[in-house]
Coordinates of C-alpha atoms in Angstrom, one line a residue:
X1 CA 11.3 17.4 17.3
X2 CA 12.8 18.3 21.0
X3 CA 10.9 15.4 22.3
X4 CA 10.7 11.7 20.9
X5 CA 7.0 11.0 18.7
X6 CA 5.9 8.4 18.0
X7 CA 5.8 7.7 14.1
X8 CA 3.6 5.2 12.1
X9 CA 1.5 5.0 9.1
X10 CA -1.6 3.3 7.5
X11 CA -1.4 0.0 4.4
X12 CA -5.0 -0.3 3.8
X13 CA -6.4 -3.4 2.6
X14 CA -7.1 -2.3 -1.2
X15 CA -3.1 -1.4 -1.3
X16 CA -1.5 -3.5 -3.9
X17 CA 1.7 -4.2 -1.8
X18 CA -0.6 -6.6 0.3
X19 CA 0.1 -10.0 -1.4
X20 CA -2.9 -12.3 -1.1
X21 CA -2.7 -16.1 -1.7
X22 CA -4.8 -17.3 -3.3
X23 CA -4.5 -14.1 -5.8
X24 CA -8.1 -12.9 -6.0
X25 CA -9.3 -13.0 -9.5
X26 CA -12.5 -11.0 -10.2
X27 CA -14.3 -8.6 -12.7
X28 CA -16.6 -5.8 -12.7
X29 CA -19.2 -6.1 -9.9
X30 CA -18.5 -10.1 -10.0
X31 CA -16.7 -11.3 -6.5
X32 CA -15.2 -14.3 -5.6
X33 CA -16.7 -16.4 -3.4
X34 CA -15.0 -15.8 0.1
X35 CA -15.6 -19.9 1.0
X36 CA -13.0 -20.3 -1.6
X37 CA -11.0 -17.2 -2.8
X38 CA -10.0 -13.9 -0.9
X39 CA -13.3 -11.5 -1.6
X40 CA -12.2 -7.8 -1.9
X41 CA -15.4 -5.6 -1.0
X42 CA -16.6 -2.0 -0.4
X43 CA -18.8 -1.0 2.1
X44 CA -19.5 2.4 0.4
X45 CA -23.5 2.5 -0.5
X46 CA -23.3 4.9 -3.2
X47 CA -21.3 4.0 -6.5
X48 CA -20.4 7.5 -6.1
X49 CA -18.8 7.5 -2.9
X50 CA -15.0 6.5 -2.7
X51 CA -13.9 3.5 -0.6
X52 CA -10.8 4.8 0.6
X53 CA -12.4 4.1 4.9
X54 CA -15.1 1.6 3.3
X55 CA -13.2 -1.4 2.0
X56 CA -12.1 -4.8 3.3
X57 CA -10.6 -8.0 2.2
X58 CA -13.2 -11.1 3.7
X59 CA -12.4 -14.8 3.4
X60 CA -13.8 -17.7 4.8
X61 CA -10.7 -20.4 3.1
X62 CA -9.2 -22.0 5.4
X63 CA -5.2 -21.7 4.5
X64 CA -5.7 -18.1 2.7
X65 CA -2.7 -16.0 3.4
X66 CA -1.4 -12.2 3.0
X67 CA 1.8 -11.5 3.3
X68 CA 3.3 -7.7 3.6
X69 CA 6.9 -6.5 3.7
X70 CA 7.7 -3.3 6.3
X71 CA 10.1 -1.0 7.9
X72 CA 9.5 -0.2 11.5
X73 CA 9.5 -1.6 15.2
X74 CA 5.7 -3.0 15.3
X75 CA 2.5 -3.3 13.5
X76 CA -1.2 -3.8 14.6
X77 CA -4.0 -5.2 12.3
X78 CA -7.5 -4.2 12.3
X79 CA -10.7 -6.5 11.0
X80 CA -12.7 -8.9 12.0
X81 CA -13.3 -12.8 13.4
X82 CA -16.6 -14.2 13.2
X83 CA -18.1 -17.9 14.6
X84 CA -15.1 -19.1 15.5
X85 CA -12.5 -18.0 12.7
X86 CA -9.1 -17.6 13.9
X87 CA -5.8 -17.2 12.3
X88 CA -1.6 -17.9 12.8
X89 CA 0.7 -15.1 12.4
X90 CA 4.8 -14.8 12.3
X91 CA 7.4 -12.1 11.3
X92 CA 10.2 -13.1 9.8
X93 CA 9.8 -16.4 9.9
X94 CA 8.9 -17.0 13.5
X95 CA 5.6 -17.5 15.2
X96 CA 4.1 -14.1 16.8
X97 CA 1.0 -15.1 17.4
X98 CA -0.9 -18.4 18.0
X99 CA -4.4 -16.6 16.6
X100 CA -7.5 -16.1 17.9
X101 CA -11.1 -17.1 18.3
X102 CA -13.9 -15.3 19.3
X103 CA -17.9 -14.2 18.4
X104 CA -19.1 -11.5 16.0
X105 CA -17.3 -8.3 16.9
X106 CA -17.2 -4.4 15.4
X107 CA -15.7 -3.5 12.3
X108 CA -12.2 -2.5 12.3
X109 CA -11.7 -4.7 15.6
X110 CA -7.9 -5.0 16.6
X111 CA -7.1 -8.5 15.5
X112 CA -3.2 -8.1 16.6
X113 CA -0.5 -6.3 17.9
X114 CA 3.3 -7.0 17.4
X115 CA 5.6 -4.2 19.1
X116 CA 9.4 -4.2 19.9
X117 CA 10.6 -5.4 16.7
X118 CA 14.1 -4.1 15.4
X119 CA 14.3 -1.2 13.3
X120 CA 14.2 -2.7 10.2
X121 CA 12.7 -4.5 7.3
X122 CA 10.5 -6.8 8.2
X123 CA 8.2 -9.5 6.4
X124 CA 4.5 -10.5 8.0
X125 CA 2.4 -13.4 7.1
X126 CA -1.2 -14.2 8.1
X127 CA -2.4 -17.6 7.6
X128 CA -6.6 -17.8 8.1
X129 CA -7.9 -21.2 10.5
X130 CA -11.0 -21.9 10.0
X131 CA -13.5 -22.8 12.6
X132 CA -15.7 -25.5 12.8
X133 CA -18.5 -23.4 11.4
X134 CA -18.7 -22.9 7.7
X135 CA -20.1 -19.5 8.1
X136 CA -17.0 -18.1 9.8
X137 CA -15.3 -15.5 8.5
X138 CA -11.9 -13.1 8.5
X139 CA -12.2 -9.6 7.4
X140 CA -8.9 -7.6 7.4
X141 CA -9.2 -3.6 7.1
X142 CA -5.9 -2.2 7.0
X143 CA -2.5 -2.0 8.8
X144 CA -0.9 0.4 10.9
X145 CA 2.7 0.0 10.7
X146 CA 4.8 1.5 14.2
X147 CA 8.0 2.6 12.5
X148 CA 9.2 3.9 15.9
X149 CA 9.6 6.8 18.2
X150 CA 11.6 9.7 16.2
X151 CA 13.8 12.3 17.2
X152 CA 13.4 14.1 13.9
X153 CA 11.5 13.9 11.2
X154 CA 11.1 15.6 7.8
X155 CA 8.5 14.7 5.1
X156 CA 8.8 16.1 1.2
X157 CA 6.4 15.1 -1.4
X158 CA 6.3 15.2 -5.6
X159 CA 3.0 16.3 -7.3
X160 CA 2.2 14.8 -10.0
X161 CA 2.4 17.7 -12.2
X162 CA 5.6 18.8 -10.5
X163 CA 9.0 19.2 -13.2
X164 CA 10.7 17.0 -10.4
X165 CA 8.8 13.9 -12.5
X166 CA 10.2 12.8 -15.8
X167 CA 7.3 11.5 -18.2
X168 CA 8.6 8.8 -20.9
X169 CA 9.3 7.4 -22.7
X170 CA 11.1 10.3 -24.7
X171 CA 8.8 10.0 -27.8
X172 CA 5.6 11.5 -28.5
X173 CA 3.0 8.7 -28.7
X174 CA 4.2 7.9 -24.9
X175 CA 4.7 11.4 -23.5
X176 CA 1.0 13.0 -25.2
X177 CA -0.4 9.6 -23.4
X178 CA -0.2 11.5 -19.8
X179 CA -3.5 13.7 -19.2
X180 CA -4.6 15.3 -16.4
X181 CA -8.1 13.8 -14.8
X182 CA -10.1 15.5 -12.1
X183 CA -9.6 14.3 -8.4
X184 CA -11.5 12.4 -6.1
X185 CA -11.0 15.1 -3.4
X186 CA -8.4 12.5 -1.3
X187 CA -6.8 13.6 1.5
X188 CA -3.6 14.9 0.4
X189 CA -0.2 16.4 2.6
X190 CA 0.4 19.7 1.8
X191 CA 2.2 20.4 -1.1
X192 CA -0.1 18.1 -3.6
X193 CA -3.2 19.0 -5.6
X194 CA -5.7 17.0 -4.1
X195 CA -8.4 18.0 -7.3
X196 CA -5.7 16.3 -10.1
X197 CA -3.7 13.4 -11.1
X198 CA -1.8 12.1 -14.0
X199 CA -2.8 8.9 -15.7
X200 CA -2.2 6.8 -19.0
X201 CA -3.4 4.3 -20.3
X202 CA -0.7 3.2 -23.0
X203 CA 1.4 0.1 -21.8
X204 CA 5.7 0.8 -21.7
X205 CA 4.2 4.3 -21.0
X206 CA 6.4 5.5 -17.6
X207 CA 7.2 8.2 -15.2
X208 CA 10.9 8.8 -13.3
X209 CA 11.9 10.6 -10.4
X210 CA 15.0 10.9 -8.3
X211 CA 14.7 11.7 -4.4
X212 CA 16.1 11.4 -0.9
X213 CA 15.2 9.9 2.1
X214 CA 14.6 6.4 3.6
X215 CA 11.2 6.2 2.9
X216 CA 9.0 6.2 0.1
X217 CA 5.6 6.3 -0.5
X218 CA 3.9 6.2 -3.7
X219 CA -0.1 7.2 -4.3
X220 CA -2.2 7.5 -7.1
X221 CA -5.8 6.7 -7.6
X222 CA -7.0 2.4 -7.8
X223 CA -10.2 1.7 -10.0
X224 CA -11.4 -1.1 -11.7
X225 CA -9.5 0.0 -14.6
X226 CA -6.2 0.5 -13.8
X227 CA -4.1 -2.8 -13.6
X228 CA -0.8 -4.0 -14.1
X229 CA 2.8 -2.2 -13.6
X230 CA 5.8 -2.4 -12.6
X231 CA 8.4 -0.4 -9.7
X232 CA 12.0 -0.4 -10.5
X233 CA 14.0 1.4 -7.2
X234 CA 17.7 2.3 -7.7
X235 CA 18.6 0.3 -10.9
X236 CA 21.5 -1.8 -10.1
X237 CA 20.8 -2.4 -6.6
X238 CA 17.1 -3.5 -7.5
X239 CA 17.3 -4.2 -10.5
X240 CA 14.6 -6.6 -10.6
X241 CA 10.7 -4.9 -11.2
X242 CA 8.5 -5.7 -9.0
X243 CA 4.8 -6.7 -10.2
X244 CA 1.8 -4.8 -8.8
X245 CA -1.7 -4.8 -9.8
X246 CA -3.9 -1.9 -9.2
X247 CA -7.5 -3.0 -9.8
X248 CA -10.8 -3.4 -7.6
X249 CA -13.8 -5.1 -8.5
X250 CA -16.2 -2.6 -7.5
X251 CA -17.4 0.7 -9.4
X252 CA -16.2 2.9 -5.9
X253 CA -12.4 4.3 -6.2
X254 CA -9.8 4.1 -3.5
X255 CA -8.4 8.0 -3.9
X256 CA -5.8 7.8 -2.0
X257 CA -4.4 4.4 -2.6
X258 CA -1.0 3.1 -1.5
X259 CA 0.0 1.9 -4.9
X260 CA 4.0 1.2 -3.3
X261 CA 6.0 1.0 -0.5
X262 CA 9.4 0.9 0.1
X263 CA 11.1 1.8 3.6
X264 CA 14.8 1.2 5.5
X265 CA 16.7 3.2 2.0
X266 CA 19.8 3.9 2.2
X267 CA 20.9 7.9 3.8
X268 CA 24.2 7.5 4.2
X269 CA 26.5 10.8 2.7
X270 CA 27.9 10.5 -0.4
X271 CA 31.6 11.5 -1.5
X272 CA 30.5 15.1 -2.2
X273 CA 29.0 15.3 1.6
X274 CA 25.4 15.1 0.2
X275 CA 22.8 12.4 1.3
X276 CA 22.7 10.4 -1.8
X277 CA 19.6 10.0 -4.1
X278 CA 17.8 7.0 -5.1
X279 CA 15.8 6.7 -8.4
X280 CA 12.2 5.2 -9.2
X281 CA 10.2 4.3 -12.4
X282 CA 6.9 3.0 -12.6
X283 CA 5.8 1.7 -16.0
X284 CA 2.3 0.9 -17.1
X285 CA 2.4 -3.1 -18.2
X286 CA -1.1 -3.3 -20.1
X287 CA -2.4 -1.4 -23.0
X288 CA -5.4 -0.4 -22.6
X289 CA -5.7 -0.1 -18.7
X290 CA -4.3 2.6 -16.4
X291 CA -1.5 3.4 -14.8
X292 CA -2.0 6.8 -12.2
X293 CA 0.1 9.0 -10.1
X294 CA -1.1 11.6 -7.9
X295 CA 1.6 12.2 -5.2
X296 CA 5.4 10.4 -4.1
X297 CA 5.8 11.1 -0.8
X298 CA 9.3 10.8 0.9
X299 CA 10.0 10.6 4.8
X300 CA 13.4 10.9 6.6
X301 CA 13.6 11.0 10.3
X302 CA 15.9 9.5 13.3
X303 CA 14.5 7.1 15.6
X304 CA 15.6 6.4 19.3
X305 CA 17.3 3.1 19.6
X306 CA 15.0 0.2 21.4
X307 CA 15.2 -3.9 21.8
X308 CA 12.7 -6.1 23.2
X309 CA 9.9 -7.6 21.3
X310 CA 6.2 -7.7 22.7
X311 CA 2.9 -9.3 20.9
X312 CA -0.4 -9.8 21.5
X313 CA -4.2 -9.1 20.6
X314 CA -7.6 -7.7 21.8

């Protein structure tokens, strides 16, 4: 890039990095009560359709949180208030916003905006206030994170049917368990099949890859049937799985659905003068249910060095 551009990216609501408390629990076509629970929803009319721009999270609990973990200098969030529903907000631990109230609005609203952060990992957490009426409600849509203004930049993805991912466990009950399954025609970078993706549905099943870069993105496919895995990055130095669950209540897919997230990796040159690699497996955690893989996605840039921190909403 000869000139600085400005560089962000989208967590949609249905992505299951976004940690909602309390945890909805729900099954096929049966929501939770928003008065009580977080309600995941789709807004798609025809089962057929996928959700990827239709869905949204709606509560009308007071005390409901979500919390999500980023890399980058700001981040705006998009939804919606109604009858006098209004909501705290800090980032890292300190207040950014002192919420807001205000009369039915559009979908996909700005709810908040928080620019002039560090570069560097930061953790958000939304806290609903509910108005006096008992109708009120918070919808969020997704995130757009602001990772910053960059003076490079270079993206490099892994198909899933690419030899750069290793299928395992090394035995043939776990490896014959990947099949390919048509697409849901999701937008895709270039580079990635947008027609195919790889699933399984046997638990301990897994798939490995090694890659560069300081972020990484990981997509495949989120339906009422998939569920439960598990992301290990770099082995010793996260050695610790984290827990994700991948499953919607409605019959409409998310195609292109954030399954994880991970930005601010390591770059630095190793002994040999190459940038060094990190390492990620994703194992499926329930038999019977399925764990999908369409596209990793890595992203490596330079951004220009800022300070100050601004907030605010509209």
């Amino acid at each position: 890039m000869a000139n600085p551009q400005p560089l962000n990216f989208t967590i949609d609501d249905s992505s299951p990095v976004i940690r909602y408390t309390p945890n909805p629990t729900f099954a096929v076509n049966i929501f939770p009560d928003p008065l009580l629970n977080w309600s995941p929803v789709c807004g798609a009319i025809d089962a057929s359709e996928r959700c990827d721009d239709h869905s949204a999270h709606v509560t009308g609990l007071d005390g409901a949180k979500f919390a999500l973990s980023f890399f980058g200098t700001g981040i705006n969030l998009f939804g919606n208030l109604t009858l006098g529903t209004t909501f705290s907000m800090n980032i890292d631990g300190n207040t950014v916003s002192n919420g807001l109230s205000r009369g039915e609005g559009a979908d996909s609203q700005i709810l908040a905006k928080v620019s002039g952060l560090s570069p560097a990992l930061h953790t958000l957490i939304l806290t609903v206030k509910k108005g006096e009426d008992i109708r009120g409600l918070f919808t969020f849509d997704y995130a757009q994170v602001l990772v910053g203004n960059a003076t490079s930049f270079n993206r490099t993805v892994i198909d899933a049917f690419s030899d750069q991912l290793r299928l395992g466990p090394a035995e043939p009950r776990y490896l014959e368990s990947w099949n390919r399954y048509g697409g849901y025609n999701a937008s895709v970078p270039d580079g990635v099949n947008f027609s195919s993706f790889r699933a399984t549905d046997l638990v301990g099943a897994n798939v490995y890859a090694s890659f560069k870069g300081s972020t990484l993105f990981y997509y495949g496919p989120c339906y009422t049937a998939s569920h439960a895995y598990t992301v290990s990055l770099d082995g010793g130095a996260n050695s610790q799985p984290v827990q994700l669950n991948a499953s919607v209540p409605f019959t409409q897919v998310v195609a292109r659905c954030l399954r994880y997230y991970s930005g601010g990796l390591s770059t630095q040159i190793s002994d040999s003068g190459s940038q060094i690699e990190h390492e990620i497996l994703i194992t499926n955690s329930q038999d019977k249910k399925w764990l999908t893989i369409h596209w990793l996605e890595m992203w490596d840039f330079q951004l220009v060095e800022s300070t100050g921190i601004s907030t605010g909403a509209s």
